[in-house]
mmCIF file of C-alpha atoms and ligand atoms in Angstrom:
data_model
loop_
_atom_site.group_PDB
_atom_site.id
_atom_site.type_symbol
_atom_site.label_atom_id
_atom_site.label_comp_id
_atom_site.label_asym_id
_atom_site.label_seq_id
_atom_site.Cartn_x
_atom_site.Cartn_y
_atom_site.Cartn_z
ATOM 1 C CA MET A 1 117.015 72.651 132.353
ATOM 2 C CA ILE A 2 118.207 74.784 135.045
ATOM 3 C CA ASP A 3 119.740 72.022 136.991
ATOM 4 C CA ASN A 4 119.388 72.800 140.909
ATOM 5 C CA ILE A 5 122.699 73.744 142.555
ATOM 6 C CA ILE A 6 122.196 76.026 145.543
ATOM 7 C CA ASP A 7 120.627 72.807 148.732
ATOM 8 C CA ASN A 8 117.291 73.003 149.524
ATOM 9 C CA SER A 9 117.662 73.286 152.708
ATOM 10 C CA SER A 10 119.461 76.569 152.348
ATOM 11 C CA ILE A 11 116.539 77.856 149.831
ATOM 12 C CA GLN A 12 114.178 76.863 153.209
ATOM 13 C CA ALA A 13 115.622 78.975 155.067
ATOM 14 C CA LEU A 14 116.109 81.926 153.560
ATOM 15 C CA CYS A 15 112.155 81.837 152.822
ATOM 16 C CA ALA A 16 111.709 81.090 156.554
ATOM 17 C CA LEU A 17 113.132 84.509 157.211
ATOM 18 C CA LEU A 18 112.390 86.412 154.730
ATOM 19 C CA GLU A 19 108.544 85.075 155.563
ATOM 20 C CA LYS A 20 110.005 87.390 158.847
ATOM 21 C CA SER A 21 111.681 90.677 157.639
ATOM 22 C CA ARG A 22 110.179 93.563 156.656
ATOM 23 C CA ASN A 23 113.783 95.345 156.555
ATOM 24 C CA CYS A 24 116.128 94.331 153.702
ATOM 25 C CA LEU A 25 119.396 95.705 153.625
ATOM 26 C CA ILE A 26 121.919 94.212 151.232
ATOM 27 C CA LEU A 27 125.681 95.078 151.661
ATOM 28 C CA THR A 28 128.423 93.962 148.551
ATOM 29 C CA HIS A 29 131.715 95.410 148.117
ATOM 30 C CA SER A 30 133.644 98.458 148.143
ATOM 31 C CA ARG A 31 134.574 99.602 144.644
ATOM 32 C CA PRO A 32 131.847 97.645 143.317
ATOM 33 C CA ASP A 33 131.906 96.670 139.753
ATOM 34 C CA GLY A 34 128.965 95.331 137.466
ATOM 35 C CA ASP A 35 128.143 91.971 139.521
ATOM 36 C CA ALA A 36 128.540 93.556 142.513
ATOM 37 C CA ILE A 37 125.245 96.564 141.526
ATOM 38 C CA GLY A 38 123.350 94.178 139.275
ATOM 39 C CA SER A 39 122.815 91.355 142.094
ATOM 40 C CA SER A 40 122.443 93.739 144.606
ATOM 41 C CA LEU A 41 119.662 95.741 142.182
ATOM 42 C CA ALA A 42 118.503 92.308 141.326
ATOM 43 C CA LEU A 43 117.729 91.185 144.433
ATOM 44 C CA ALA A 44 116.635 94.793 145.758
ATOM 45 C CA HIS A 45 113.567 94.688 142.649
ATOM 46 C CA PHE A 46 113.011 91.226 143.669
ATOM 47 C CA ILE A 47 112.412 91.639 147.388
ATOM 48 C CA LYS A 48 110.193 94.863 146.295
ATOM 49 C CA ASN A 49 108.352 93.409 144.298
ATOM 50 C CA THR A 50 107.153 90.007 147.498
ATOM 51 C CA GLY A 51 106.050 93.655 149.559
ATOM 52 C CA CYS A 52 109.472 94.079 152.078
ATOM 53 C CA GLU A 53 111.340 96.786 152.097
ATOM 54 C CA ALA A 54 115.112 96.431 150.384
ATOM 55 C CA THR A 55 117.951 99.421 150.540
ATOM 56 C CA ILE A 56 121.403 99.057 149.811
ATOM 57 C CA VAL A 57 124.560 99.880 151.251
ATOM 58 C CA VAL A 58 128.249 100.090 149.040
ATOM 59 C CA PRO A 59 130.756 101.171 150.802
ATOM 60 C CA ASN A 60 131.986 103.174 147.571
ATOM 61 C CA ASP A 61 131.029 104.792 144.362
ATOM 62 C CA TYR A 62 130.023 102.723 141.526
ATOM 63 C CA PRO A 63 131.445 102.993 137.880
ATOM 64 C CA PRO A 64 129.950 106.288 136.351
ATOM 65 C CA PHE A 65 128.713 102.941 133.178
ATOM 66 C CA LEU A 66 126.192 101.512 135.912
ATOM 67 C CA ALA A 67 124.170 104.730 136.027
ATOM 68 C CA TRP A 68 121.623 103.666 133.651
ATOM 69 C CA MET A 69 120.851 100.899 136.183
ATOM 70 C CA PRO A 70 117.586 100.584 136.627
ATOM 71 C CA GLY A 71 116.901 101.683 140.798
ATOM 72 C CA ILE A 72 120.744 102.295 140.869
ATOM 73 C CA GLU A 73 119.444 105.916 142.226
ATOM 74 C CA SER A 74 118.605 105.051 145.519
ATOM 75 C CA ILE A 75 121.179 102.700 146.587
ATOM 76 C CA ILE A 76 123.131 104.341 150.040
ATOM 77 C CA ILE A 77 126.945 105.170 148.979
ATOM 78 C CA ASN A 78 128.299 104.703 152.499
ATOM 79 C CA ASP A 79 131.574 107.164 151.292
ATOM 80 C CA LYS A 80 129.108 109.747 151.300
ATOM 81 C CA GLN A 81 126.157 109.094 152.968
ATOM 82 C CA GLN A 82 127.405 107.930 156.527
ATOM 83 C CA THR A 83 124.149 109.105 158.106
ATOM 84 C CA ALA A 84 121.866 106.626 156.322
ATOM 85 C CA ALA A 85 124.358 104.324 156.157
ATOM 86 C CA GLU A 86 124.095 104.258 159.980
ATOM 87 C CA GLU A 87 120.288 103.998 159.842
ATOM 88 C CA ALA A 88 119.782 101.350 157.286
ATOM 89 C CA ILE A 89 122.942 98.743 159.406
ATOM 90 C CA GLN A 90 120.995 99.971 162.177
ATOM 91 C CA LYS A 91 117.615 98.940 161.065
ATOM 92 C CA ALA A 92 118.172 95.874 159.143
ATOM 93 C CA ASP A 93 116.156 92.734 160.256
ATOM 94 C CA LEU A 94 118.076 90.037 157.238
ATOM 95 C CA ILE A 95 120.966 91.436 156.177
ATOM 96 C CA PHE A 96 122.946 90.063 152.409
ATOM 97 C CA CYS A 97 125.714 89.932 151.652
ATOM 98 C CA LEU A 98 126.372 90.340 148.222
ATOM 99 C CA ASP A 99 129.288 89.369 146.340
ATOM 100 C CA PHE A 100 131.879 89.300 148.366
ATOM 101 C CA ASN A 101 133.235 86.854 150.818
ATOM 102 C CA ALA A 102 134.598 88.218 154.308
ATOM 103 C CA LEU A 103 133.324 92.206 155.936
ATOM 104 C CA SER A 104 136.682 92.994 156.058
ATOM 105 C CA ARG A 105 136.576 92.903 152.089
ATOM 106 C CA ILE A 106 133.798 95.976 152.496
ATOM 107 C CA ASP A 107 136.071 98.000 155.032
ATOM 108 C CA GLU A 108 133.855 100.126 157.519
ATOM 109 C CA VAL A 109 131.028 98.589 157.133
ATOM 110 C CA GLY A 110 131.937 95.724 157.481
ATOM 111 C CA GLU A 111 132.696 97.413 161.115
ATOM 112 C CA LYS A 112 129.189 98.080 161.355
ATOM 113 C CA VAL A 113 127.156 95.048 160.508
ATOM 114 C CA SER A 114 129.366 93.030 162.705
ATOM 115 C CA SER A 115 127.991 94.653 166.061
ATOM 116 C CA THR A 116 124.359 94.024 164.816
ATOM 117 C CA THR A 117 122.237 90.480 165.982
ATOM 118 C CA ALA A 118 120.249 90.701 161.838
ATOM 119 C CA PRO A 119 120.892 87.708 160.789
ATOM 120 C CA LYS A 120 123.291 87.217 157.906
ATOM 121 C CA ILE A 121 122.728 85.537 154.658
ATOM 122 C CA LEU A 122 125.520 84.670 151.936
ATOM 123 C CA ILE A 123 125.089 85.301 148.033
ATOM 124 C CA ASP A 124 128.678 84.960 146.694
ATOM 125 C CA HIS A 125 131.398 82.764 143.950
ATOM 126 C CA HIS A 126 134.413 83.676 145.627
ATOM 127 C CA LEU A 127 136.501 81.268 147.477
ATOM 128 C CA PHE A 128 136.973 80.463 150.889
ATOM 129 C CA PRO A 129 133.962 82.370 152.547
ATOM 130 C CA ASP A 130 134.145 83.483 156.264
ATOM 131 C CA ASP A 131 132.470 81.209 159.514
ATOM 132 C CA ILE A 132 129.658 84.249 160.146
ATOM 133 C CA PHE A 133 126.695 83.424 158.575
ATOM 134 C CA ASP A 134 122.739 82.088 159.103
ATOM 135 C CA VAL A 135 122.808 80.897 155.168
ATOM 136 C CA ALA A 136 125.448 80.673 153.259
ATOM 137 C CA ILE A 137 124.863 79.807 149.661
ATOM 138 C CA SER A 138 128.459 80.369 148.549
ATOM 139 C CA HIS A 139 129.459 79.091 144.531
ATOM 140 C CA PRO A 140 132.755 79.324 143.655
ATOM 141 C CA GLU A 141 131.753 77.542 140.297
ATOM 142 C CA ALA A 142 129.573 80.579 138.951
ATOM 143 C CA CYS A 143 130.590 82.897 136.792
ATOM 144 C CA SER A 144 128.494 85.481 139.035
ATOM 145 C CA THR A 145 126.620 86.855 141.901
ATOM 146 C CA ALA A 146 124.530 88.525 140.233
ATOM 147 C CA GLU A 147 123.822 84.140 137.957
ATOM 148 C CA LEU A 148 123.732 82.520 142.270
ATOM 149 C CA VAL A 149 120.348 85.395 142.788
ATOM 150 C CA PHE A 150 118.889 84.195 139.442
ATOM 151 C CA ARG A 151 118.873 81.017 140.656
ATOM 152 C CA THR A 152 118.001 81.476 144.947
ATOM 153 C CA ILE A 153 114.421 83.555 142.935
ATOM 154 C CA TRP A 154 114.341 80.265 140.492
ATOM 155 C CA GLN A 155 114.203 77.198 143.447
ATOM 156 C CA MET A 156 112.775 79.332 146.243
ATOM 157 C CA GLY A 157 109.790 78.613 142.780
ATOM 158 C CA ARG A 158 109.527 83.259 142.313
ATOM 159 C CA ALA A 159 110.236 83.289 138.912
ATOM 160 C CA ASP A 160 107.536 85.519 138.471
ATOM 161 C CA ALA A 161 108.163 87.878 141.107
ATOM 162 C CA LEU A 162 111.383 88.533 138.274
ATOM 163 C CA THR A 163 110.744 92.132 136.954
ATOM 164 C CA LYS A 164 112.077 92.871 133.385
ATOM 165 C CA GLU A 165 114.268 95.218 135.544
ATOM 166 C CA ALA A 166 115.399 93.164 137.655
ATOM 167 C CA ALA A 167 116.064 90.877 134.771
ATOM 168 C CA GLU A 168 118.205 93.503 133.445
ATOM 169 C CA CYS A 169 119.971 93.626 136.681
ATOM 170 C CA ILE A 170 120.995 90.294 136.404
ATOM 171 C CA TYR A 171 122.354 90.735 132.622
ATOM 172 C CA THR A 172 124.628 92.608 133.662
ATOM 173 C CA GLY A 173 125.967 90.917 136.403
ATOM 174 C CA ILE A 174 127.172 87.932 134.003
ATOM 175 C CA MET A 175 127.867 89.369 131.389
ATOM 176 C CA THR A 176 130.232 91.057 132.776
ATOM 177 C CA ASP A 177 131.394 88.808 134.952
ATOM 178 C CA THR A 178 132.497 86.962 132.322
ATOM 179 C CA GLY A 179 133.643 89.231 130.356
ATOM 180 C CA ASN A 180 130.370 89.193 128.328
ATOM 181 C CA PHE A 181 130.355 85.203 127.464
ATOM 182 C CA ALA A 182 134.615 85.123 126.953
ATOM 183 C CA TYR A 183 135.681 83.511 131.036
ATOM 184 C CA ALA A 184 134.019 81.051 133.417
ATOM 185 C CA SER A 185 131.492 80.459 131.514
ATOM 186 C CA SER A 186 131.453 77.067 129.453
ATOM 187 C CA ARG A 187 128.390 75.550 131.578
ATOM 188 C CA LYS A 188 124.537 75.385 129.282
ATOM 189 C CA ASP A 189 123.002 76.471 132.402
ATOM 190 C CA ILE A 190 124.473 80.198 131.807
ATOM 191 C CA TYR A 191 122.499 80.215 128.268
ATOM 192 C CA HIS A 192 119.564 78.775 130.269
ATOM 193 C CA ILE A 193 119.462 81.785 132.743
ATOM 194 C CA VAL A 194 119.979 83.864 129.691
ATOM 195 C CA ALA A 195 116.478 82.561 127.687
ATOM 196 C CA GLU A 196 115.037 82.698 130.878
ATOM 197 C CA LEU A 197 116.045 86.782 131.389
ATOM 198 C CA ILE A 198 115.278 87.508 127.372
ATOM 199 C CA SER A 199 111.568 86.199 128.064
ATOM 200 C CA LYS A 200 111.502 88.611 129.802
ATOM 201 C CA GLY A 201 111.928 91.393 127.242
ATOM 202 C CA ILE A 202 115.721 92.473 128.400
ATOM 203 C CA ASP A 203 117.414 93.710 125.683
ATOM 204 C CA LYS A 204 120.906 92.506 125.478
ATOM 205 C CA ASP A 205 122.393 93.842 122.781
ATOM 206 C CA ILE A 206 121.535 97.602 124.156
ATOM 207 C CA ILE A 207 122.715 96.202 127.508
ATOM 208 C CA TYR A 208 125.686 95.494 125.835
ATOM 209 C CA ARG A 209 125.964 99.382 124.597
ATOM 210 C CA ARG A 210 125.386 100.242 127.797
ATOM 211 C CA VAL A 211 128.410 99.166 129.551
ATOM 212 C CA PHE A 212 130.977 98.631 127.051
ATOM 213 C CA TYR A 213 130.251 101.227 124.559
ATOM 214 C CA ASN A 214 129.965 104.672 127.256
ATOM 215 C CA TYR A 215 133.700 106.080 127.390
ATOM 216 C CA SER A 216 135.288 109.404 126.581
ATOM 217 C CA PHE A 217 136.941 110.357 124.273
ATOM 218 C CA SER A 218 139.856 111.015 127.095
ATOM 219 C CA ARG A 219 139.708 107.042 128.248
ATOM 220 C CA MET A 220 140.042 105.821 124.679
ATOM 221 C CA ARG A 221 143.424 108.037 124.480
ATOM 222 C CA LEU A 222 144.241 106.805 127.597
ATOM 223 C CA MET A 223 144.480 102.730 126.094
ATOM 224 C CA GLY A 224 146.549 104.232 123.743
ATOM 225 C CA TYR A 225 148.466 106.492 125.789
ATOM 226 C CA MET A 226 149.122 102.409 127.996
ATOM 227 C CA MET A 227 149.383 100.290 125.012
ATOM 228 C CA TYR A 228 152.050 102.793 123.843
ATOM 229 C CA GLU A 229 153.729 103.630 126.281
ATOM 230 C CA LYS A 230 153.350 101.990 129.229
ATOM 231 C CA LEU A 231 152.786 98.096 128.368
ATOM 232 C CA LYS A 232 155.942 95.979 129.360
ATOM 233 C CA TYR A 233 155.820 92.814 127.918
ATOM 234 C CA TYR A 234 158.116 88.966 129.120
ATOM 235 C CA PRO A 235 157.215 86.495 127.140
ATOM 236 C CA GLU A 236 159.709 84.074 128.169
ATOM 237 C CA ARG A 237 157.569 84.149 131.597
ATOM 238 C CA ASN A 238 154.161 84.532 129.032
ATOM 239 C CA ALA A 239 153.123 87.851 131.874
ATOM 240 C CA ALA A 240 152.594 91.292 130.713
ATOM 241 C CA LEU A 241 153.478 94.480 133.170
ATOM 242 C CA LEU A 242 150.338 97.600 133.038
ATOM 243 C CA THR A 243 151.723 100.647 135.037
ATOM 244 C CA LEU A 244 149.728 103.404 135.435
ATOM 245 C CA THR A 245 150.850 106.788 137.821
ATOM 246 C CA TYR A 246 148.089 108.465 139.850
ATOM 247 C CA ASP A 247 149.354 112.033 137.204
ATOM 248 C CA GLU A 248 148.964 110.431 134.558
ATOM 249 C CA LEU A 249 145.788 109.731 134.995
ATOM 250 C CA LYS A 250 144.873 113.127 135.705
ATOM 251 C CA ARG A 251 146.876 114.255 132.679
ATOM 252 C CA PHE A 252 144.329 111.951 130.307
ATOM 253 C CA ASN A 253 141.383 113.539 132.969
ATOM 254 C CA GLY A 254 141.081 109.666 134.328
ATOM 255 C CA ALA A 255 137.437 109.182 136.203
ATOM 256 C CA LYS A 256 136.604 106.809 138.349
ATOM 257 C CA GLY A 257 136.588 103.666 136.023
ATOM 258 C CA ASP A 258 138.110 104.760 133.349
ATOM 259 C CA THR A 259 140.778 102.235 133.004
ATOM 260 C CA GLU A 260 137.857 99.560 133.780
ATOM 261 C CA GLY A 261 138.432 96.203 131.413
ATOM 262 C CA ILE A 262 142.461 97.442 130.625
ATOM 263 C CA VAL A 263 144.022 95.220 133.032
ATOM 264 C CA ASN A 264 142.431 91.852 130.101
ATOM 265 C CA MET A 265 144.078 93.186 127.305
ATOM 266 C CA PRO A 266 147.213 92.276 127.881
ATOM 267 C CA LEU A 267 145.634 88.730 127.060
ATOM 268 C CA GLN A 268 144.808 88.772 123.782
ATOM 269 C CA ILE A 269 148.838 88.959 122.820
ATOM 270 C CA LYS A 270 149.005 84.757 121.888
ATOM 271 C CA GLY A 271 150.700 83.187 124.270
ATOM 272 C CA THR A 272 150.067 85.551 127.404
ATOM 273 C CA ARG A 273 148.752 83.771 130.695
ATOM 274 C CA PHE A 274 149.631 86.312 132.733
ATOM 275 C CA SER A 275 147.897 89.598 133.474
ATOM 276 C CA CYS A 276 148.955 92.438 136.318
ATOM 277 C CA PHE A 277 148.093 96.306 136.058
ATOM 278 C CA LEU A 278 149.653 98.473 138.998
ATOM 279 C CA ARG A 279 147.246 101.456 139.830
ATOM 280 C CA GLU A 280 149.063 104.595 141.771
ATOM 281 C CA GLU A 281 145.679 105.439 144.501
ATOM 282 C CA SER A 282 146.220 107.394 146.190
ATOM 283 C CA LYS A 283 150.686 108.239 147.522
ATOM 284 C CA GLY A 284 152.186 105.215 149.290
ATOM 285 C CA LYS A 285 148.905 103.596 147.893
ATOM 286 C CA ILE A 286 149.264 100.878 145.115
ATOM 287 C CA ASN A 287 146.416 98.570 143.957
ATOM 288 C CA VAL A 288 146.948 95.398 142.210
ATOM 289 C CA SER A 289 144.172 93.693 139.091
ATOM 290 C CA LEU A 290 145.367 89.843 137.857
ATOM 291 C CA ARG A 291 144.611 88.550 134.901
ATOM 292 C CA SER A 292 145.410 84.666 134.096
ATOM 293 C CA VAL A 293 144.270 81.643 132.348
ATOM 294 C CA ASP A 294 143.926 78.806 131.926
ATOM 295 C CA GLU A 295 145.323 76.896 134.913
ATOM 296 C CA PHE A 296 147.717 79.705 136.333
ATOM 297 C CA PRO A 297 145.780 81.288 140.036
ATOM 298 C CA CYS A 298 146.508 84.812 140.109
ATOM 299 C CA ASN A 299 144.647 84.381 143.548
ATOM 300 C CA GLU A 300 147.629 82.107 145.228
ATOM 301 C CA VAL A 301 149.243 85.185 143.124
ATOM 302 C CA ALA A 302 147.927 88.366 145.026
ATOM 303 C CA ALA A 303 147.813 85.778 148.776
ATOM 304 C CA LYS A 304 151.152 85.900 148.659
ATOM 305 C CA PHE A 305 152.552 89.153 147.780
ATOM 306 C CA PHE A 306 149.840 91.626 147.747
ATOM 307 C CA ASN A 307 147.507 90.827 150.210
ATOM 308 C CA GLY A 308 144.653 90.003 148.771
ATOM 309 C CA GLY A 309 142.992 86.954 146.795
ATOM 310 C CA GLY A 310 140.229 86.614 144.963
ATOM 311 C CA HIS A 311 139.352 84.007 142.003
ATOM 312 C CA LYS A 312 141.763 81.694 140.143
ATOM 313 C CA ASN A 313 141.564 83.982 137.238
ATOM 314 C CA ALA A 314 140.709 87.669 138.291
ATOM 315 C CA SER A 315 142.148 88.827 141.548
ATOM 316 C CA GLY A 316 143.482 91.508 143.564
ATOM 317 C CA GLY A 317 144.984 93.377 146.419
ATOM 318 C CA GLU A 318 147.611 96.385 147.050
ATOM 319 C CA VAL A 319 150.725 97.456 147.760
ATOM 320 C CA ARG A 320 151.214 99.900 150.746
ATOM 321 C CA GLY A 321 154.584 101.768 149.591
ATOM 322 C CA THR A 322 156.180 102.966 145.906
ATOM 323 C CA MET A 323 155.817 101.839 141.950
ATOM 324 C CA GLU A 324 158.618 101.287 141.904
ATOM 325 C CA GLU A 325 158.472 98.388 145.138
ATOM 326 C CA ALA A 326 155.402 97.350 143.349
ATOM 327 C CA GLU A 327 156.622 97.007 140.159
ATOM 328 C CA GLN A 328 159.778 95.377 141.660
ATOM 329 C CA LEU A 329 157.089 92.112 144.131
ATOM 330 C CA PHE A 330 155.933 91.953 139.587
ATOM 331 C CA ILE A 331 158.598 90.557 138.908
ATOM 332 C CA LYS A 332 159.484 88.212 142.070
ATOM 333 C CA THR A 333 156.087 86.958 141.493
ATOM 334 C CA LEU A 334 157.277 86.006 137.558
ATOM 335 C CA GLU A 335 160.792 84.351 139.384
ATOM 336 C CA GLU A 336 158.147 82.688 142.095
ATOM 337 C CA PHE A 337 156.229 81.191 139.640
ATOM 338 C CA SER A 338 158.291 80.816 136.419
ATOM 339 C CA ALA A 339 157.899 76.790 136.268
ATOM 340 C CA GLU A 340 153.845 77.526 136.173
ATOM 341 C CA LEU A 341 153.644 80.586 133.452
ATOM 342 C CA THR A 342 155.781 78.388 130.911
ATOM 343 C CA GLU A 343 155.087 74.130 131.701
HETATM 344 P P1 LIG B 1 139.400 93.453 140.371
HETATM 345 O O1 LIG B 1 141.231 93.784 139.471
HETATM 346 O O2 LIG B 1 138.578 93.693 139.544
HETATM 347 O O3 LIG B 1 140.288 94.675 140.813
HETATM 348 O O4 LIG B 1 139.160 92.648 141.162
HETATM 349 C C1 LIG B 1 139.311 91.327 140.794
HETATM 350 C C2 LIG B 1 138.607 90.102 141.537
HETATM 351 O O5 LIG B 1 139.495 90.379 143.164
HETATM 352 C C3 LIG B 1 137.513 90.834 142.672
HETATM 353 O O6 LIG B 1 135.896 90.288 141.836
HETATM 354 C C4 LIG B 1 137.778 90.512 143.694
HETATM 355 O O7 LIG B 1 137.330 88.850 144.320
HETATM 356 C C5 LIG B 1 139.128 90.131 144.488
HETATM 357 N N1 LIG B 1 140.152 91.217 144.200
HETATM 358 C C6 LIG B 1 140.189 92.320 144.103
HETATM 359 N N2 LIG B 1 141.445 93.161 144.930
HETATM 360 C C7 LIG B 1 140.680 92.352 146.283
HETATM 361 C C8 LIG B 1 141.545 92.131 147.396
HETATM 362 O O8 LIG B 1 142.443 93.356 148.190
HETATM 363 N N3 LIG B 1 141.350 90.868 147.868
HETATM 364 C C9 LIG B 1 140.577 89.460 148.442
HETATM 365 N N4 LIG B 1 140.644 88.925 149.187
HETATM 366 N N5 LIG B 1 139.806 90.087 147.174
HETATM 367 C C10 LIG B 1 139.981 91.057 146.155
HETATM 368 MN MN1 LIG B 2 130.609 88.500 140.825
#
């Protein structure tokens, strides 16, 4: 029922490497989201269950709404635990790179890893992966890296070694990267995979509440403020812009993860094709999140204007400059892509 989309030679090469490895290292991207953490934890649970060590290193902290995830307490956060991260990198005899496509996406961790000789395995769904991996399981058509972790284990014929905890982590990755099955989720296999996960004993409704009904009162107020005061709409371009300065975030006692999902909200306005969220991360550094629907390629916008990239309908980047400069760049994107936005 579940098609084998990963080529057999990759699966076999991976099995051979796993067989002779003792210490696996799992890496995922900066500002890790539900798919980054979910796919990494699921793979770690699986590897440990088959008798090998597995350590996860992330560049920086995960948002609090993921804190419930089984095994998350053992993740090493490079920002806070430099020595432990370095030790884990040095000790590794096999390195998995999950949910990112280039070492530059994992900051300083990428520099440390690039000098190691351990074989490197990519499992990811971003376009244009780097050419540095010994085994590359790269499928941009997959809804999430968690889906690919499931498929890898499935095609290894080892679904028996997937515990309920691992299944919860895979489900979280699929659920968050598809906006609870609102986008990138129209392939039948996703639902066969979900059925397999449910047969492991997970409760998908509880996972939904743990992730999406887990915000503070102040986050709700921040949302109200953003929608009432900060949303700009460009009907002639079917586009929307949200901006948030560091001071505004502090005014609402904004915590890590509180701006998650905000960029998707303007897409609810009838006809909207493109949404942009500019968030001041620190003085002179603006984080850019872009979302689009259908064929509008927001990753091209990210690459051309915001020094970034990503998926066709979900991408990001940054601006080194002021919020005003970032806004001006956004206005320029509307001009540059006006044909695609209005066609
Ligand atoms: P988010 O808006 O959730 O931060 O990012 C959405 C997606 O955009 C991520 O999954 C990632 O694929 C991509 N992305 C975000 N920031 C960057 C960036 O700076 N560079 C690249 N290449 N991709 C990014
Ligand atoms: Mn992902």
